[in-house]
Amino acid sequence: MIIFRIAEIMTRYKVTVADLANELEIQPNTVSQWRVGKSKPSIDKLNRIMNAIEDIGDSQQLELFPL
């Protein structure tokens, strides 16, 4: 399920809920709800999430495991 992948990807690339929320200009609670499956981001938002993770994620991890 894609929601669990968001949590896994955030963990792998060392992206915090606060950092992702800040980058997407949304409330941290929204990101937390995605991580636990209480709500789902739109397809458009998924693209923004992945771009944000590339921008703020751990560069060494991104080199080893590109998105």
Coordinates of N, CA and C in Angstrom, one line a residue:
M1 N 0.8 -1.2 0.0 CA 0.0 0.0 0.0 C 0.9 1.2 0.0
I2 N 0.5 2.2 -0.8 CA 1.4 3.4 -1.0 C 1.6 4.2 0.3
I3 N 0.7 4.2 1.2 CA 0.8 5.0 2.5 C 2.0 4.4 3.3
F4 N 2.2 3.1 3.3 CA 3.3 2.5 4.1 C 4.6 2.8 3.3
R5 N 4.5 2.9 2.1 CA 5.8 3.3 1.3 C 6.2 4.7 1.7
I6 N 5.3 5.6 1.9 CA 5.6 7.0 2.2 C 6.4 6.9 3.5
A7 N 5.9 6.2 4.5 CA 6.6 6.1 5.8 C 8.0 5.5 5.6
E8 N 8.1 4.4 4.8 CA 9.3 3.7 4.6 C 10.3 4.7 3.9
I9 N 9.9 5.4 2.9 CA 10.7 6.3 2.1 C 11.2 7.4 3.0
M10 N 10.3 8.0 3.8 CA 10.7 9.0 4.7 C 11.8 8.6 5.7
T11 N 11.6 7.4 6.2 CA 12.6 6.8 7.2 C 13.9 6.5 6.4
R12 N 13.9 6.0 5.3 CA 15.1 5.6 4.5 C 15.9 6.9 4.2
Y13 N 15.3 8.0 3.8 CA 16.0 9.2 3.4 C 16.0 10.2 4.6
K14 N 15.7 9.8 5.8 CA 15.8 10.6 7.0 C 15.1 11.9 6.9
V15 N 13.9 11.9 6.4 CA 13.0 13.0 6.3 C 12.0 13.0 7.4
T16 N 11.9 14.1 8.2 CA 11.0 14.1 9.3 C 9.6 14.6 8.9
V17 N 8.7 14.3 9.7 CA 7.3 14.8 9.4 C 7.3 16.3 9.3
A18 N 8.0 17.0 10.3 CA 8.1 18.4 10.3 C 8.7 19.0 9.0
D19 N 9.8 18.4 8.6 CA 10.6 18.9 7.4 C 9.7 18.7 6.2
L20 N 9.0 17.6 6.0 CA 8.2 17.3 4.9 C 7.0 18.3 4.9
A21 N 6.4 18.5 6.0 CA 5.3 19.4 6.1 C 5.7 20.8 5.7
N22 N 6.8 21.2 6.2 CA 7.3 22.5 6.0 C 7.6 22.7 4.5
E23 N 8.2 21.7 3.9 CA 8.5 21.8 2.4 C 7.3 21.8 1.6
L24 N 6.2 21.1 2.0 CA 5.0 21.1 1.2 C 4.0 22.2 1.6
E25 N 4.4 22.9 2.7 CA 3.6 24.0 3.2 C 2.2 23.5 3.6
I26 N 2.2 22.4 4.4 CA 1.0 21.9 5.0 C 1.3 21.6 6.5
Q27 N 0.2 21.2 7.2 CA 0.3 20.9 8.6 C 1.0 19.6 8.8
P28 N 1.9 19.5 9.8 CA 2.5 18.2 10.2 C 1.5 17.1 10.4
N29 N 0.4 17.4 11.0 CA -0.7 16.4 11.3 C -1.1 15.7 10.0
T30 N -1.1 16.4 8.9 CA -1.5 15.8 7.6 C -0.5 14.8 7.2
V31 N 0.8 15.1 7.3 CA 1.8 14.1 7.0 C 1.7 12.9 7.9
S32 N 1.5 13.1 9.2 CA 1.4 12.0 10.1 C 0.2 11.1 9.8
Q33 N -0.9 11.7 9.4 CA -2.1 10.9 9.0 C -1.8 10.1 7.7
W34 N -1.0 10.6 6.8 CA -0.6 9.8 5.6 C 0.3 8.6 6.1
R35 N 1.2 8.9 7.0 CA 2.1 7.8 7.4 C 1.4 6.6 8.1
V36 N 0.4 6.9 8.8 CA -0.4 5.8 9.5 C -1.6 5.3 8.7
G37 N -1.8 5.9 7.6 CA -2.9 5.4 6.8 C -4.3 6.0 7.1
K38 N -4.4 7.0 7.9 CA -5.7 7.6 8.3 C -6.2 8.5 7.1
S39 N -5.4 9.0 6.3 CA -5.8 9.7 5.1 C -4.8 9.4 4.0
K40 N -5.2 9.8 2.8 CA -4.3 9.5 1.6 C -4.1 10.8 0.8
P41 N -2.8 11.0 0.4 CA -2.6 12.2 -0.4 C -3.1 12.0 -1.8
S42 N -3.4 13.1 -2.5 CA -3.9 13.0 -3.9 C -2.7 12.6 -4.8
I43 N -3.0 12.2 -6.0 CA -2.0 11.8 -6.9 C -1.1 13.0 -7.2
D44 N -1.6 14.2 -7.3 CA -0.9 15.4 -7.5 C 0.1 15.6 -6.3
K45 N -0.4 15.4 -5.1 CA 0.4 15.6 -3.9 C 1.5 14.6 -3.8
L46 N 1.3 13.4 -4.3 CA 2.3 12.4 -4.3 C 3.6 12.8 -5.1
N47 N 3.3 13.4 -6.2 CA 4.5 14.0 -7.0 C 5.2 15.0 -6.2
R48 N 4.5 15.9 -5.5 CA 5.1 16.9 -4.7 C 5.9 16.3 -3.5
I49 N 5.3 15.2 -2.9 CA 6.0 14.6 -1.8 C 7.3 14.0 -2.3
M50 N 7.3 13.3 -3.4 CA 8.6 12.7 -3.9 C 9.6 13.8 -4.2
N51 N 9.2 14.8 -4.8 CA 10.1 15.9 -5.2 C 10.7 16.5 -3.9
A52 N 9.8 16.7 -2.9 CA 10.3 17.3 -1.6 C 11.3 16.4 -0.9
I53 N 11.0 15.1 -1.0 CA 12.0 14.1 -0.4 C 13.3 14.2 -1.1
E54 N 13.3 14.3 -2.4 CA 14.6 14.4 -3.1 C 15.3 15.7 -2.7
D55 N 14.6 16.8 -2.5 CA 15.2 18.1 -2.1 C 15.7 18.1 -0.7
I56 N 15.0 17.4 0.3 CA 15.5 17.6 1.7 C 16.0 16.3 2.3
G57 N 16.0 15.2 1.5 CA 16.4 13.9 2.0 C 17.9 13.8 2.1
D58 N 18.4 12.8 2.8 CA 19.8 12.5 3.1 C 20.4 12.2 1.7
S59 N 21.4 13.1 1.3 CA 22.0 12.9 0.0 C 22.7 11.6 -0.2
Q60 N 23.4 11.1 0.8 CA 24.1 9.9 0.7 C 23.1 8.7 0.5
Q61 N 22.0 8.7 1.1 CA 21.0 7.7 0.9 C 20.4 7.8 -0.5
L62 N 20.2 9.0 -0.9 CA 19.6 9.2 -2.3 C 20.6 8.7 -3.3
E63 N 21.9 8.8 -3.1 CA 22.8 8.3 -4.1 C 22.8 6.8 -4.1
L64 N 22.7 6.1 -2.9 CA 22.6 4.7 -2.8 C 21.3 4.1 -3.3
F65 N 20.2 4.8 -3.0 CA 18.9 4.3 -3.3 C 18.1 5.4 -3.9
P66 N 18.3 5.7 -5.2 CA 17.6 6.8 -5.9 C 16.1 6.5 -5.9
L67 N 15.3 7.6 -5.8 CA 13.8 7.5 -5.9 C 13.4 7.1 -7.3

